Amino acid sequence: MTTPTQALTPAKVITTSADYSAIVQAGAITNTIDTQKLFDKTAKESTSSPLDQFIANSNTLNLLWSNQENVSKEFLSIVFLGYISAVESYVRALIRSIIQVDVISLKNAENKPITFGAALHHSKPLMPEALMDNASFISCENIVNTFKNLLDIDLILDDTTTQEFDKICQLRHCCVHRFGKLGAKNAIALGLESHSSLFEKPLILDKPALGQIALTLRIIMKTINNSVYRSILDRTFPTTPVGKGSDKQLPKALWSRSYETDKILFGKYYRLFSTKLEKSPPVKEMYNRFISEKEAALLKLAKGSKKPAVPNPQPIPAHQPIVAENVEPPAPEPGAGAE
């Protein structure tokens, strides 16, 4: 017969010190990562244009795989992420450099907040980097909005450029967040009808595919470079009057239309956007193209209006904001006003 005391006594007592969560042996971290030793403190900031930096970085990545016969898809995926990194580095370098050269962009960025730590420790040339601490360049829309919000620059890109870049960004998301597998949101962005059967399927990059991606990114970065260059130069030489009626005004330009007078300032813009690695046209040729197009626009404006002439924009110092200049009202026609 079982007594009350025996009923409360376990049939078998298990004694163990093992952690029930130790389903695998994890070990202990005995060596911590000293991150400050992982960066080159002696490195100097590049004096090349942002585009040349991008081209050089891309060329370095090309050497890792283009001449290799047998390259794993995993390695090609890693190199692919390197190209994306080169893109983001280019955009950041371009925005930072524009603020250092272009007075209008500088004034637009002046009221943007940065962190106290960035203000305390960044050198003056690198201070604009702090404006992009929370920026992400994983889509064309993000890049376009960043140029507009920070610099008031309209980045104009055609549909094909936008679509191809966004495709590449979706592939990047698969590599970074899903070890190459296609997620539902990525499939929707790429086209659900054609990608619905590929859910959770891994990305398989081969050499031709990576080569096409690398070339496409190079074309897109050059397109962005040229578009931003045009937008910036356009607003330094306005050719469209602003205002209404007799209050219409033609804003002043930064340029005298004399290369000898303008070459120092224009040279700053030229060096910012040109490439030595792929040999941009000479600076004087680019200046003449720019001035010729603007003079043609002014001539067209003058012919299209009843005004006898549109006054030539006068140069102003680069450190001063652009102000407006009055356009004289049209002269009265003979006999006008007589009753």
Short mmCIF file of N, CA and C in Angstrom, two decimals, residues 8 10 32 36 52 64-65 71 84 87 142 171 208 282 317 339:
data_model
loop_
_atom_site.label_atom_id
_atom_site.label_comp_id
_atom_site.label_asym_id
_atom_site.label_seq_id
_atom_site.Cartn_x
_atom_site.Cartn_y
_atom_site.Cartn_z
N LEU A 8 4.17 11.43 -2.85
CA LEU A 8 4.78 12.72 -3.17
C LEU A 8 6.23 12.60 -3.60
N PRO A 10 9.11 11.56 -6.17
CA PRO A 10 9.26 11.21 -7.58
C PRO A 10 9.80 9.81 -7.73
N THR A 32 37.84 39.71 -29.10
CA THR A 32 36.91 40.71 -29.61
C THR A 32 37.50 41.38 -30.84
N GLN A 36 38.85 49.57 -34.90
CA GLN A 36 39.69 50.70 -35.31
C GLN A 36 40.94 50.25 -36.04
N ASP A 52 35.58 59.41 -61.65
CA ASP A 52 36.82 58.67 -61.80
C ASP A 52 37.03 57.70 -60.64
N LEU A 64 38.95 41.04 -60.46
CA LEU A 64 38.78 39.91 -59.55
C LEU A 64 38.19 38.68 -60.23
N TRP A 65 37.46 38.89 -61.33
CA TRP A 65 36.72 37.77 -61.90
C TRP A 65 36.74 37.67 -63.42
N VAL A 71 34.56 30.47 -61.70
CA VAL A 71 34.23 31.35 -60.58
C VAL A 71 32.87 30.91 -60.03
N ILE A 84 27.67 47.57 -56.20
CA ILE A 84 26.65 48.39 -55.55
C ILE A 84 27.29 49.35 -54.56
N VAL A 87 28.70 52.26 -56.36
CA VAL A 87 27.63 53.19 -56.74
C VAL A 87 27.31 54.13 -55.58
N ASN A 142 15.15 57.17 -54.34
CA ASN A 142 15.92 57.66 -53.20
C ASN A 142 17.02 58.61 -53.64
N LEU A 171 17.90 42.88 -56.91
CA LEU A 171 18.84 41.76 -56.82
C LEU A 171 19.78 41.95 -55.63
N PRO A 208 28.59 36.26 -67.71
CA PRO A 208 27.90 37.19 -68.62
C PRO A 208 26.89 38.07 -67.90
N PRO A 282 38.18 68.55 -73.63
CA PRO A 282 38.92 69.59 -72.91
C PRO A 282 37.99 70.62 -72.27
N PRO A 317 29.94 87.69 -58.36
CA PRO A 317 30.90 86.86 -57.64
C PRO A 317 30.27 85.54 -57.21
N GLU A 339 -4.53 109.96 -79.39
CA GLU A 339 -5.99 109.85 -79.55
C GLU A 339 -6.43 110.71 -80.74
#
